[in-house]
Each structure stands twice: as C-alpha cells, then as structure tokens.
Short mmCIF file of C-alpha atoms in Angstrom, two decimals:
data_model
loop_
_atom_site.label_atom_id
_atom_site.label_comp_id
_atom_site.label_asym_id
_atom_site.label_seq_id
_atom_site.Cartn_x
_atom_site.Cartn_y
_atom_site.Cartn_z
CA MET A 139 -71.29 -49.50 6.98
CA ALA A 140 -68.52 -52.08 6.73
CA THR A 141 -69.40 -55.51 5.49
CA LYS A 142 -68.22 -58.66 7.22
CA THR A 143 -66.27 -61.21 5.22
CA SER A 144 -66.00 -64.87 6.22
CA ARG A 145 -62.52 -66.41 6.83
CA ALA A 146 -63.02 -68.76 3.86
CA GLN A 147 -63.47 -65.81 1.51
CA VAL A 148 -60.07 -64.26 2.34
CA LYS A 149 -57.38 -65.30 -0.19
CA PRO A 150 -53.70 -65.24 0.78
CA PRO A 151 -51.41 -63.01 -1.23
CA LYS A 152 -50.10 -64.54 -4.47
CA HIS A 153 -46.46 -64.79 -3.23
CA GLU A 154 -47.63 -66.87 -0.25
CA GLU A 155 -49.56 -69.25 -2.55
CA GLU A 156 -46.38 -69.94 -4.53
CA LYS A 157 -44.13 -70.47 -1.47
CA ALA A 158 -42.46 -73.92 -1.34
CA PRO A 159 -43.61 -76.27 1.40
CA THR A 160 -41.54 -76.34 4.57
CA LEU A 161 -38.81 -79.03 4.61
CA VAL A 162 -39.40 -81.06 7.76
CA PRO A 163 -36.11 -81.89 9.57
CA LEU A 164 -35.08 -85.46 10.27
CA ARG A 165 -35.61 -86.77 13.75
CA ALA A 166 -32.47 -86.10 15.77
CA LEU A 167 -31.71 -89.80 16.22
CA ALA A 168 -32.09 -90.53 12.50
CA ALA A 169 -29.83 -87.62 11.56
CA ALA A 170 -27.21 -88.81 14.06
CA ALA A 171 -27.40 -92.36 12.68
CA VAL A 172 -26.86 -91.19 9.09
CA VAL A 173 -23.70 -89.17 9.84
CA PHE A 174 -22.46 -91.92 12.19
CA VAL A 175 -22.67 -94.57 9.46
CA ALA A 176 -21.18 -92.33 6.76
CA ALA A 177 -18.16 -91.23 8.82
CA GLY A 178 -17.59 -94.74 10.12
CA ALA A 179 -17.61 -96.13 6.59
CA VAL A 180 -14.86 -93.72 5.52
CA LEU A 181 -12.52 -94.92 8.29
CA VAL A 182 -13.34 -98.58 7.66
CA LEU A 183 -12.43 -98.20 3.99
CA GLU A 184 -9.26 -96.31 4.89
CA ILE A 185 -7.95 -99.09 7.14
CA LEU A 186 -9.05 -101.91 4.84
CA SER A 187 -7.27 -100.21 1.95
CA VAL A 188 -3.94 -100.86 3.67
CA ARG A 189 -4.58 -104.60 3.32
CA LEU A 190 -5.95 -104.22 -0.20
CA LEU A 191 -2.91 -102.32 -1.47
CA THR A 192 -0.08 -104.09 0.38
CA PRO A 193 0.08 -107.14 -1.94
CA TYR A 194 0.79 -104.78 -4.85
CA VAL A 195 2.84 -101.87 -3.47
CA GLY A 196 4.14 -103.26 -0.17
CA LEU A 197 3.49 -102.10 3.37
CA THR A 198 5.68 -99.02 3.64
CA LEU A 199 5.37 -95.60 5.16
CA GLU A 200 4.65 -94.28 1.67
CA THR A 201 1.73 -96.70 1.29
CA THR A 202 0.05 -95.68 4.52
CA THR A 203 0.82 -92.01 3.90
CA SER A 204 -0.78 -92.23 0.44
CA ILE A 205 -3.91 -93.82 1.90
CA ILE A 206 -4.26 -91.29 4.70
CA GLY A 207 -3.62 -88.41 2.29
CA ALA A 208 -6.18 -89.69 -0.23
CA VAL A 209 -8.86 -90.05 2.44
CA LEU A 210 -8.14 -86.61 3.90
CA LEU A 211 -8.32 -85.07 0.44
CA GLY A 212 -11.66 -86.79 -0.11
CA ILE A 213 -12.95 -85.58 3.25
CA ALA A 214 -11.92 -81.99 2.48
CA LEU A 215 -13.49 -82.05 -0.99
CA GLY A 216 -16.67 -83.67 0.29
CA ALA A 217 -17.12 -81.27 3.19
CA GLY A 218 -16.52 -78.18 1.04
CA ILE A 219 -18.35 -79.11 -2.15
CA GLY A 220 -21.09 -81.01 -0.32
CA GLY A 221 -21.94 -78.00 1.82
CA TRP A 222 -21.99 -75.72 -1.22
CA ILE A 223 -24.36 -78.04 -3.12
CA ALA A 224 -26.57 -78.53 -0.03
CA ASP A 225 -27.22 -74.76 0.03
CA ARG A 226 -28.47 -74.88 -3.57
CA THR A 227 -30.57 -78.04 -3.71
CA ASN A 228 -33.00 -80.12 -1.71
CA PRO A 229 -30.81 -81.60 1.08
CA ARG A 230 -33.25 -84.46 1.66
CA THR A 231 -32.83 -85.73 -1.90
CA LEU A 232 -29.10 -85.04 -1.81
CA VAL A 233 -28.48 -87.06 1.37
CA ILE A 234 -30.24 -90.10 -0.05
CA GLY A 235 -28.30 -89.84 -3.32
CA LEU A 236 -25.01 -89.48 -1.44
CA LEU A 237 -25.68 -92.56 0.70
CA ILE A 238 -26.56 -94.75 -2.25
CA GLY A 239 -23.80 -93.28 -4.45
CA GLY A 240 -21.24 -93.69 -1.66
CA GLY A 241 -22.28 -97.31 -1.20
CA LEU A 242 -21.90 -98.04 -4.90
CA LEU A 243 -18.46 -96.39 -4.96
CA ALA A 244 -17.46 -98.46 -1.91
CA LEU A 245 -18.39 -101.61 -3.82
CA LEU A 246 -16.07 -100.48 -6.62
CA THR A 247 -13.07 -100.13 -4.30
CA VAL A 248 -12.01 -103.78 -4.45
CA PRO A 249 -12.33 -104.14 -8.27
CA ILE A 250 -10.38 -100.88 -8.79
CA VAL A 251 -7.49 -102.05 -6.60
CA ARG A 252 -7.48 -105.53 -8.17
CA TRP A 253 -7.45 -104.03 -11.70
CA LEU A 254 -4.87 -101.29 -11.14
CA GLY A 255 -2.76 -103.00 -8.47
CA PRO A 256 -0.60 -105.17 -10.76
CA SER A 257 0.42 -102.16 -12.88
CA ALA A 258 1.35 -100.24 -9.72
CA ARG A 259 4.00 -102.80 -8.72
CA GLU A 260 6.53 -101.24 -11.05
CA GLY A 261 5.35 -97.69 -10.49
CA GLY A 262 6.92 -97.16 -7.06
CA THR A 263 5.50 -94.31 -5.02
CA VAL A 264 3.74 -92.80 -8.05
CA GLY A 265 2.02 -96.13 -8.74
CA ALA A 266 0.86 -96.39 -5.14
CA LEU A 267 -0.50 -92.84 -5.24
CA LYS A 268 -2.38 -93.47 -8.48
CA VAL A 269 -4.19 -96.56 -7.25
CA THR A 270 -4.88 -95.05 -3.84
CA PHE A 271 -6.33 -91.79 -5.15
CA VAL A 272 -8.49 -93.44 -7.81
CA ALA A 273 -9.91 -95.93 -5.31
CA LEU A 274 -10.38 -93.71 -2.26
CA VAL A 275 -10.78 -90.01 -3.10
CA PRO A 276 -14.21 -90.31 -4.82
CA VAL A 277 -15.83 -92.51 -2.18
CA ALA A 278 -14.38 -90.46 0.72
CA ALA A 279 -15.60 -87.23 -0.91
CA VAL A 280 -19.14 -88.51 -1.48
CA LEU A 281 -19.50 -89.92 2.03
CA SER A 282 -17.97 -86.80 3.63
CA ALA A 283 -20.52 -84.59 1.87
CA ILE A 284 -23.26 -86.23 3.93
CA SER A 285 -22.53 -84.45 7.23
CA PRO A 286 -22.83 -80.85 5.94
CA THR A 287 -25.93 -81.83 3.94
CA VAL A 288 -27.63 -83.33 7.00
CA ALA A 289 -26.66 -80.24 9.01
CA HIS A 290 -28.32 -78.00 6.39
CA TRP A 291 -31.41 -80.21 6.47
CA GLN A 292 -31.64 -79.96 10.27
CA LEU A 293 -31.03 -76.24 10.69
CA ARG A 294 -34.17 -74.20 11.27
CA ASP A 295 -33.06 -71.69 13.89
CA LEU A 296 -29.72 -69.89 13.79
CA LYS A 297 -29.82 -69.69 17.58
CA ALA A 298 -29.48 -73.50 17.66
CA SER A 299 -26.92 -73.80 14.85
CA GLY A 300 -24.04 -74.53 17.24
CA THR A 301 -25.99 -77.29 18.94
CA VAL A 302 -27.03 -78.91 15.64
CA VAL A 303 -23.66 -78.72 13.91
CA GLY A 304 -21.71 -79.65 17.04
CA GLY A 305 -23.99 -82.58 17.79
CA LEU A 306 -23.73 -83.97 14.26
CA SER A 307 -19.95 -83.51 14.33
CA ALA A 308 -19.80 -85.46 17.57
CA TRP A 309 -21.84 -88.32 16.09
CA ALA A 310 -19.66 -88.37 12.98
CA THR A 311 -16.54 -88.56 15.15
CA ALA A 312 -18.11 -91.38 17.16
CA GLY A 313 -18.79 -93.24 13.92
CA ALA A 314 -15.17 -92.76 12.85
CA LEU A 315 -13.97 -94.14 16.18
CA VAL A 316 -16.22 -97.18 15.99
CA GLY A 317 -15.14 -97.73 12.38
CA THR A 318 -11.46 -97.51 13.34
CA PHE A 319 -11.55 -99.85 16.34
CA GLY A 320 -14.12 -102.17 14.78
CA THR A 321 -11.99 -102.65 11.68
CA GLY A 322 -8.74 -103.30 13.50
CA PHE A 323 -10.12 -105.52 16.24
CA VAL A 324 -13.11 -107.20 14.58
CA LEU A 325 -13.36 -107.01 10.79
CA VAL A 326 -9.75 -107.70 9.78
CA PRO A 327 -9.25 -110.68 12.14
CA LEU A 328 -12.62 -112.26 11.28
CA LEU A 329 -13.41 -111.53 7.63
CA PRO A 330 -11.63 -111.32 4.28
CA VAL A 331 -11.05 -107.70 3.28
CA SER A 332 -13.30 -107.99 0.20
CA THR A 333 -16.16 -109.30 2.36
CA SER A 334 -15.83 -106.38 4.78
CA VAL A 335 -15.86 -103.86 1.93
CA LEU A 336 -18.91 -105.58 0.44
CA ALA A 337 -20.72 -105.35 3.78
CA ILE A 338 -19.93 -101.63 4.17
CA GLY A 339 -21.15 -100.83 0.65
CA ILE A 340 -24.40 -102.74 1.14
CA LEU A 341 -24.98 -101.09 4.56
CA LEU A 342 -24.68 -97.60 3.04
CA ILE A 343 -27.07 -98.44 0.22
CA VAL A 344 -29.60 -100.00 2.62
CA VAL A 345 -29.52 -96.89 4.82
CA GLY A 346 -30.05 -94.71 1.74
CA VAL A 347 -32.94 -96.82 0.45
CA VAL A 348 -34.65 -96.99 3.86
CA LEU A 349 -34.31 -93.23 4.32
CA GLY A 350 -35.56 -92.65 0.79
CA GLY A 351 -38.60 -94.83 1.41
CA TYR A 352 -39.29 -93.21 4.77
CA THR A 353 -39.15 -89.69 3.37
CA ARG A 354 -40.97 -90.75 0.16
CA VAL A 355 -38.15 -89.37 -1.98
CA LEU A 356 -37.43 -92.67 -3.71
CA ARG A 357 -40.09 -94.21 -5.89
CA ALA A 358 -40.37 -97.95 -6.38
CA SER A 359 -38.50 -97.80 -9.69
CA ALA A 360 -35.54 -95.99 -8.07
CA ILE A 361 -35.39 -98.55 -5.25
CA VAL A 362 -35.39 -101.40 -7.77
CA ALA A 363 -32.59 -99.70 -9.71
CA ALA A 364 -30.52 -99.28 -6.53
CA ILE A 365 -31.00 -102.95 -5.67
CA LEU A 366 -29.98 -104.07 -9.16
CA ALA A 367 -26.89 -101.82 -9.13
CA THR A 368 -25.95 -103.18 -5.71
CA ALA A 369 -26.31 -106.76 -6.90
CA GLY A 370 -24.19 -106.09 -9.99
CA LEU A 371 -21.36 -104.30 -8.21
CA GLY A 372 -21.54 -106.74 -5.30
CA ALA A 373 -21.01 -109.62 -7.71
CA LEU A 374 -18.10 -107.71 -9.27
CA THR A 375 -16.53 -107.23 -5.84
CA ALA A 376 -17.05 -110.87 -4.88
CA THR A 377 -15.55 -112.19 -8.11
CA ALA A 378 -12.59 -109.78 -8.35
CA SER A 379 -9.69 -112.21 -8.08
CA SER A 380 -7.61 -111.92 -4.93
CA PRO A 381 -3.86 -112.52 -5.10
CA CYS A 382 -4.05 -114.29 -1.73
CA ASP A 383 -4.58 -117.90 -0.75
CA GLU A 384 -5.30 -116.58 2.71
CA GLU A 385 -5.48 -113.13 4.30
CA THR A 386 -4.33 -112.37 7.83
CA ARG A 387 -4.29 -109.14 9.75
CA TYR A 388 -0.67 -108.68 8.61
CA HIS A 389 -0.18 -110.57 5.36
CA CYS A 390 -1.55 -111.71 2.06
CA ILE A 391 -0.28 -115.31 1.91
CA ARG A 392 0.29 -117.44 -1.18
CA LEU A 393 1.87 -120.83 -1.62
CA GLU A 394 3.50 -122.02 -4.83
CA GLU A 395 4.87 -125.39 -5.84
CA VAL A 396 8.49 -125.31 -6.96
CA PRO A 397 8.83 -126.42 -10.60
CA GLY A 398 10.62 -129.74 -10.82
CA ASP A 399 10.63 -130.14 -7.02
CA ALA A 400 7.74 -132.29 -5.84
CA SER A 401 8.22 -131.53 -2.15
CA GLY A 402 9.37 -127.92 -2.51
CA ARG A 403 7.12 -124.96 -1.72
CA TYR A 404 7.58 -121.21 -1.99
CA LEU A 405 5.88 -119.11 0.67
CA ILE A 406 4.92 -115.67 -0.70
CA LEU A 407 4.02 -112.90 1.73
CA ASP A 408 2.30 -109.94 0.13
CA ARG A 409 4.15 -109.64 -3.19
CA ASP A 410 7.52 -111.18 -2.30
CA TYR A 411 8.98 -114.67 -2.14
CA ASN A 412 9.67 -115.11 1.56
CA SER A 413 10.72 -118.72 2.16
CA TYR A 414 11.56 -122.03 0.54
CA VAL A 415 10.37 -125.13 2.39
CA ASP A 416 11.18 -128.74 1.50
CA LEU A 417 8.33 -130.75 2.98
CA SER A 418 10.31 -134.02 2.88
CA ASP A 419 13.78 -132.75 3.81
CA PRO A 420 14.00 -129.77 6.21
CA SER A 421 17.81 -129.78 5.95
CA ASN A 422 17.48 -128.64 2.33
CA LEU A 423 17.56 -124.83 2.25
CA GLY A 424 16.96 -124.72 -1.51
CA SER A 425 17.78 -121.72 -3.65
CA PHE A 426 17.29 -118.98 -1.06
CA ARG A 427 20.89 -117.84 -0.82
CA TYR A 428 20.59 -115.78 2.34
CA THR A 429 19.53 -118.84 4.36
CA ARG A 430 22.58 -120.69 3.07
CA TRP A 431 24.84 -117.77 4.04
CA ILE A 432 23.45 -117.92 7.58
CA ALA A 433 23.92 -121.69 7.70
CA GLU A 434 27.58 -121.27 6.71
CA VAL A 435 28.26 -118.95 9.64
CA VAL A 436 26.17 -120.88 12.18
CA GLY A 437 27.71 -124.24 11.19
CA PRO A 438 31.06 -123.75 12.99
CA ILE A 439 29.41 -122.74 16.30
CA LYS A 440 29.98 -125.57 18.83
CA PRO A 441 30.36 -128.26 16.16
CA HIS A 442 28.22 -131.38 16.73
CA GLU A 443 26.54 -129.85 19.82
CA PRO A 444 22.94 -128.71 20.24
CA LEU A 445 22.44 -124.98 19.98
CA ARG A 446 20.04 -122.50 21.53
CA ALA A 447 18.64 -119.98 19.02
CA VAL A 448 16.10 -117.19 18.74
CA PHE A 449 14.62 -116.41 15.30
CA VAL A 450 13.00 -113.00 14.83
CA GLY A 451 10.48 -113.56 12.04
CA GLY A 452 9.03 -116.92 11.14
CA GLY A 453 8.00 -116.95 7.48
CA GLY A 454 8.07 -120.61 6.48
CA PHE A 455 10.27 -121.56 9.50
CA SER A 456 12.97 -122.76 7.07
CA LEU A 457 16.00 -122.05 9.27
CA PRO A 458 14.47 -123.27 12.56
CA ARG A 459 13.54 -126.55 10.85
CA TRP A 460 17.00 -126.77 9.32
CA LEU A 461 18.56 -126.36 12.77
CA GLN A 462 16.37 -129.14 14.20
CA ALA A 463 17.33 -131.45 11.33
CA THR A 464 21.08 -130.79 11.38
CA ARG A 465 21.68 -130.28 15.11
CA PRO A 466 19.47 -132.74 17.02
CA GLY A 467 18.64 -131.55 20.51
CA SER A 468 18.80 -127.86 19.60
CA ARG A 469 16.16 -125.56 21.02
CA SER A 470 14.63 -122.61 19.17
CA ASN A 471 12.07 -119.94 19.81
CA VAL A 472 10.59 -118.18 16.77
CA LEU A 473 9.19 -114.70 17.42
CA GLU A 474 6.51 -114.13 14.76
CA VAL A 475 4.19 -111.14 14.82
CA ASP A 476 1.42 -112.90 12.85
CA PRO A 477 -0.28 -115.79 14.73
CA GLN A 478 -2.37 -116.63 11.65
CA LEU A 479 0.82 -117.19 9.64
CA ILE A 480 1.95 -119.71 12.25
CA GLU A 481 -1.35 -121.56 11.87
CA PHE A 482 -1.03 -121.45 8.08
CA ASP A 483 2.42 -123.04 8.33
CA ARG A 484 1.01 -125.79 10.53
CA ARG A 485 -1.80 -126.56 8.09
CA ARG A 486 -0.06 -126.10 4.75
CA LEU A 487 3.68 -126.47 5.39
CA ASP A 488 3.70 -129.29 7.95
CA LEU A 489 5.14 -127.15 10.73
CA ARG A 490 5.32 -129.07 14.01
CA THR A 491 6.02 -126.96 17.06
CA SER A 492 7.18 -128.48 20.33
CA SER A 493 9.22 -127.64 23.41
CA ALA A 494 12.30 -127.82 21.15
CA LEU A 495 10.80 -125.62 18.41
CA ARG A 496 8.51 -123.02 19.90
CA ALA A 497 6.57 -120.28 18.13
CA THR A 498 5.74 -117.11 20.06
CA SER A 499 3.33 -114.62 18.48
CA GLY A 500 3.62 -110.89 19.04
CA ASP A 501 5.87 -107.96 18.23
CA ALA A 502 9.48 -109.01 18.85
CA ARG A 503 10.23 -105.77 20.72
CA LEU A 504 7.92 -107.13 23.42
CA THR A 505 8.37 -110.90 23.18
CA MET A 506 12.19 -110.65 23.17
CA ARG A 507 12.00 -109.32 26.71
CA ARG A 508 10.92 -112.78 27.90
CA GLU A 509 14.12 -114.39 26.64
CA PRO A 510 16.66 -115.11 29.42
CA THR A 511 19.83 -113.06 29.50
CA GLY A 512 22.83 -114.79 27.94
CA SER A 513 20.75 -117.75 26.74
CA ALA A 514 21.18 -117.84 22.93
CA ASP A 515 24.12 -119.05 20.87
CA PHE A 516 22.79 -117.01 17.98
CA VAL A 517 19.87 -114.75 17.06
CA VAL A 518 18.58 -114.42 13.50
CA GLY A 519 16.83 -111.22 12.44
CA ASP A 520 14.67 -112.21 9.48
CA ALA A 521 11.62 -109.99 9.87
CA PHE A 522 12.00 -108.17 6.55
CA SER A 523 9.32 -109.06 4.04
CA GLY A 524 10.54 -107.63 0.77
CA TYR A 525 10.27 -103.88 1.24
CA THR A 526 8.24 -104.08 4.44
CA ILE A 527 10.66 -102.97 7.14
CA PRO A 528 10.00 -103.34 10.88
CA TRP A 529 11.86 -100.16 11.81
CA GLN A 530 11.61 -100.93 15.52
CA LEU A 531 13.90 -103.95 14.91
CA MET A 532 16.65 -101.81 13.34
CA THR A 533 17.61 -99.43 16.15
CA VAL A 534 20.34 -99.22 18.77
CA GLU A 535 17.77 -99.90 21.50
CA TRP A 536 16.67 -103.14 19.81
CA LEU A 537 20.24 -104.30 19.24
CA ARG A 538 21.03 -103.82 22.92
CA GLU A 539 18.18 -106.18 23.70
CA VAL A 540 19.61 -108.69 21.21
CA ARG A 541 23.03 -108.34 22.84
CA ARG A 542 21.46 -109.03 26.25
CA VAL A 543 19.95 -112.32 25.04
CA LEU A 544 23.13 -113.56 23.35
CA ARG A 545 25.67 -115.54 25.36
CA PRO A 546 29.20 -114.05 25.45
CA GLY A 547 30.53 -114.41 21.94
CA GLY A 548 27.09 -115.19 20.49
CA ILE A 549 26.26 -114.11 16.93
CA TYR A 550 23.50 -111.91 15.58
CA ALA A 551 22.66 -112.58 11.91
CA LEU A 552 20.55 -109.93 10.20
CA ASN A 553 18.97 -110.38 6.78
CA MET A 554 18.03 -107.10 5.11
CA VAL A 555 17.29 -105.77 1.63
CA ASP A 556 18.74 -102.65 0.05
CA LEU A 557 20.11 -101.48 -3.30
CA ARG A 558 22.68 -98.89 -4.26
CA PRO A 559 23.42 -96.31 -2.97
CA LEU A 560 22.82 -98.52 0.12
CA LYS A 561 21.74 -95.74 2.45
CA LEU A 562 19.73 -98.08 4.66
CA PHE A 563 22.58 -100.60 4.82
CA ARG A 564 25.03 -97.86 5.81
CA ALA A 565 22.73 -96.63 8.59
CA GLU A 566 22.12 -100.14 9.91
CA ALA A 567 25.82 -101.04 9.74
CA ALA A 568 26.60 -97.90 11.76
CA THR A 569 23.95 -99.00 14.26
CA LEU A 570 25.46 -102.48 14.58
CA LEU A 571 28.96 -101.04 15.02
CA GLU A 572 27.70 -98.98 17.96
CA VAL A 573 26.55 -102.13 19.80
CA PHE A 574 28.88 -104.92 18.59
CA ARG A 575 32.66 -104.98 18.21
CA ASN A 576 32.89 -107.32 15.22
CA LEU A 577 30.91 -107.14 12.00
CA ARG A 578 30.93 -109.00 8.68
CA MET A 579 28.82 -108.65 5.55
CA VAL A 580 27.95 -111.20 2.87
CA THR A 581 26.25 -109.92 -0.29
CA PRO A 582 26.71 -109.96 -4.08
CA ALA A 583 29.32 -107.52 -5.39
CA GLY A 584 29.22 -105.40 -8.52
CA GLU A 585 31.92 -105.21 -11.18
CA ASP A 586 33.62 -102.44 -9.18
CA GLY A 587 33.95 -104.74 -6.17
CA ARG A 588 31.53 -102.73 -4.08
CA PRO A 589 28.32 -104.28 -2.70
CA ALA A 590 25.63 -104.45 -5.37
CA GLY A 591 22.87 -104.84 -2.82
CA ASP A 592 19.66 -106.89 -2.86
CA ASN A 593 19.91 -109.44 -0.02
CA ILE A 594 22.51 -108.26 2.48
CA GLU A 595 23.57 -110.50 5.36
CA LEU A 596 25.21 -108.86 8.38
CA PHE A 597 26.87 -110.91 11.14
CA ALA A 598 27.66 -109.15 14.41
CA SER A 599 29.26 -110.32 17.65
CA ASN A 600 31.22 -109.08 20.63
CA GLY A 601 33.43 -112.13 20.27
CA PRO A 602 35.37 -113.38 17.26
CA LEU A 603 33.30 -114.39 14.26
CA PRO A 604 33.92 -117.88 12.82
CA PRO A 605 36.59 -117.75 10.11
CA GLN A 606 35.28 -117.61 6.57
CA ARG A 607 36.08 -120.86 4.77
CA GLY A 608 36.63 -119.90 1.16
CA LYS A 609 34.00 -118.09 -0.85
CA PRO A 610 30.41 -118.28 0.37
CA VAL A 611 27.81 -120.15 -1.62
CA ALA A 612 25.61 -118.40 -4.18
CA HIS A 613 28.38 -116.21 -5.66
CA ALA A 614 28.55 -113.68 -2.86
CA SER A 615 31.42 -111.54 -1.58
CA VAL A 616 32.58 -111.14 2.00
CA TYR A 617 33.37 -107.75 3.55
CA ASP A 618 35.19 -107.54 6.88
CA ARG A 619 34.79 -104.91 9.57
CA ALA A 620 37.38 -102.56 8.09
CA ALA A 621 35.68 -102.61 4.68
CA ILE A 622 32.27 -102.00 6.28
CA VAL A 623 33.63 -99.03 8.27
CA ARG A 624 34.83 -97.48 5.01
CA LEU A 625 31.42 -98.07 3.40
CA VAL A 626 29.56 -96.55 6.36
CA ALA A 627 31.40 -93.24 5.86
CA GLY A 628 29.88 -91.35 8.77
CA ALA A 629 26.26 -92.60 8.47
CA ALA A 630 24.21 -91.91 11.61
CA PRO A 631 23.01 -94.89 13.68
CA LEU A 632 19.28 -95.56 13.84
CA ARG A 633 17.52 -94.89 17.14
CA ASP A 634 13.96 -95.24 18.37
CA ASP A 635 13.40 -91.50 18.02
CA TYR A 636 14.94 -91.32 14.52
CA ALA A 637 14.64 -94.32 12.21
CA PRO A 638 13.46 -93.20 8.72
CA VAL A 639 14.03 -96.66 7.26
CA ASP A 640 11.42 -96.39 4.48
CA GLN A 641 13.05 -93.24 3.18
CA LEU A 642 16.56 -94.67 3.40
CA GLN A 643 15.88 -97.91 1.57
CA THR A 644 16.49 -97.97 -2.19
CA ARG A 645 13.83 -99.84 -4.13
#
C-alpha cells in the first residue's frame, strides 16, 4: 500500500535549488525613460561639442564632420560591444554602471577639450580629429551601450521581442530628437556650453543613482562614491578655463586691449582677430590692412557726399563707424547673423545704432532680400571669420542678389582669406567674373610677383572702378581684371548646388 507524503516533505531536484533567481524587468515607463535620457545626452553632447571645439580648430566642414563621425563611431561601438556584454553579465548592474560612467565621462568632455584644444590649433584636420575622438568616442560608446542592455533586461518572451526592441528604439530616437532641438533652441541660447555639459553629466549620474537605489544594486558606499566623483569632476568642469569672454550661439567672443593704444580694442571671434575698434576715434581703422584697402576704394565714390552702404558681417562694426565719421549723413545697414554679437558691441565697444546706422540680425541670404533694388553705393562682404566660411555668401546666386541691391556702377568689396595655391580665390574670382564686368584684387605679393595670399580684397562692379592712386597702403599689390583672368585659369564658378569652399581653402 502506497504511503502518502506531505507537500512540505517533497524536495525539489538539486539543479532547481541552484537556479539563479528570475531577473524582474523594469517597468516599461522606467525603461523608456532610461534610453530616452541616454540617447538624448549623446545628441546634446554632439551639438555642444561644435561650440567647444570652434575656438580651437575653427568652424569648418571638417570640424563638424569630425564631430559627427566621432559620435557615430561611439554609437556603433557602444551598440555592438554593449549588446555583447549584456548577454554575458547582469544587465541590471550594467545599466546602472553605464549611466553613472557615461555621466562621469560627460563631465570630462569640457576639461579634455580645454586641455587638448590649444595644441590642436596647429594640427589642422588631424588635430581636430584627435581632440574630437578623445573627447566624444568614449562617452558616446558608453551611453549607446545602454539601449541594448535595457532591451536584454526587458526581454522575457521572444514572441514580444519586436515590440520591446522597437519600442525602446522609438524612445531612444525621441530622446535624440528632444536633445537635438532642445540644444539648438534652448541650451545654447540660454546657457554657457560648459554649464549645459555639466547639467547633462549630473542628470545621467542622478538617473543611475536613483535606478541603483530603486533596484537595490547600489549600496550606500557606492552612492557616496558616485556623489564624490560627480562633485570632483563637476568642479573640474566648472573651473576649466574658457577662452571666451562671452559665448553666443555662433561665436566665442574675446576682447583685448591694444598695447600702447589706450582707446584701441581687438575683437576676437573664435580664435581669430576679427576687428580693430578705436573707442575715441571711429575714423581710425588701425592696423587691419584690409579695412584700409576698402577705405581707399570707397573714398573716391561721390566725394564729399553721403553714401548708402550695406555691410554683410558686423564684427566690431569698424567700417560702418568709419563711414559715419568720415561721410556725415551716410546711411548703413549691417547684416549680422549673430544678434548676441550686436549686443556685445553695444555693451563693450560703444556701438550706437540709429536710423543712419542700422543692425539687422539674421542670415544675409535672407535679410539681403529686404534691401531695395538699386539702393546701395557699395556693399561690403566681410562675413569671413578666419577660416569660417559662409559658403552661401560665395555663390553666383548670392552675387546676383548683391548686384540687384547695388545702384548702376556700385561696387562690391569682398574680404576673403586664402593661401597658395589659392584654389578658393580662383573659384571665387571666377564666380565674380560671371556676375560683374570689372574686377580688381588687392593683396600682398610674393617674391615672384604672384599673390601670396592671406587677406585678399576683391572689388567688383558693372561700372568702372575708381582709378588706383599709387600703391595701396600696407604694402599690398594691385591686380587688374586681365591679371585675375590669367590667375583664374579655368576655375569653375561656385553655385548653390556646388560650393566646396572648405575643401578649396588653403590653411
């Protein structure tokens, strides 16, 4: 006769006793929030890095390409390696470590750029790549490993794998979108770049600590260590010296006193000397030779009469103020893309705008359309900032708009920067020759008599250009239309659909 055994007396098999406890998935909303924050942080750091790096390596196509490439490399490494590790370890612990580690690496971004940036100035494209990859690849990789790890944590039924992975991917993409728009429209206009990076790093660490406390992965000692590390790196970020007196959405601005000139100031945008301003005498153009070359050509236009001018690019407003001082009654409109630079000039450089000297903020391709046809005696194109080239102000389509605004016989003066072999100059000269009949160049010459480059001043008109009176100031040479045609040697004009100006310019 069989004996009855109570339920309590039955022991489970040995292999069932040793089975690990089931890993409880995160709540769907919490999992979505984690990947949302991580993906958003990657895009915030990517966009902020443009402003961090520009003062050292300039704002060029190579700079932005390096940043995008570094972040994409980090995303690829993080997604691949993170998923592989998540399959071989506890994903709950891994996610928390990635959040805190990613936050700490984010806090290191600013010090890394500030330390390595000065050495990258002379390194060209290689220097930009080095700083970009050191600063961005590790943090992008760590943060991008979070999504596959959270997906592994959430998966419990292969029949729902598409729903889980697709849903998390959607939340990560939403985070990236919010990070992108939030940075461009909110963070950059309102906060210094270093402050925004500090906030992102702290947010990631807080999310990691809260999740670690909630899941009981982090003990009190680990939380204290994370807080201390955050405080230390946060202080390092806050104290890393910025090269800027003021940051705008477009520029890192500095102001320097001119040695031996009590009222003279140099305006520095990003890494380059942009303007000289004499606070007591606006008619003094100082040592910036290109402004004096422009003044020499503008001087003979309607002698002793007021002029109407449009200036594309404001900088320190040196030439508009010079025109007001030397031709009373003249009227100018300065098209400046950066409204915060205009305000800086008002506060620090004593700029006084009025109906006679207006400042219009916005991209000149748009604001130029408001200028009346045939209204300007001359237009000055001075939107270059060192090696930062507004390509949209170099094309045939732009020059036709300039020609529309000029009165018959009006002059367009373009300041640009290029070095031998002068590929960008040749392309722009070909572009000008397609729109204007007459062209002249003023620039330093080498020992062979050919243009040496650096600052190049081009004067274009459909009427006769004022005769050159002797040699220009600042030891420059003058090249007439025939000489420029020989130098162009078949270069293709720049157009809106083909204007590789960053690649053409010699640095």
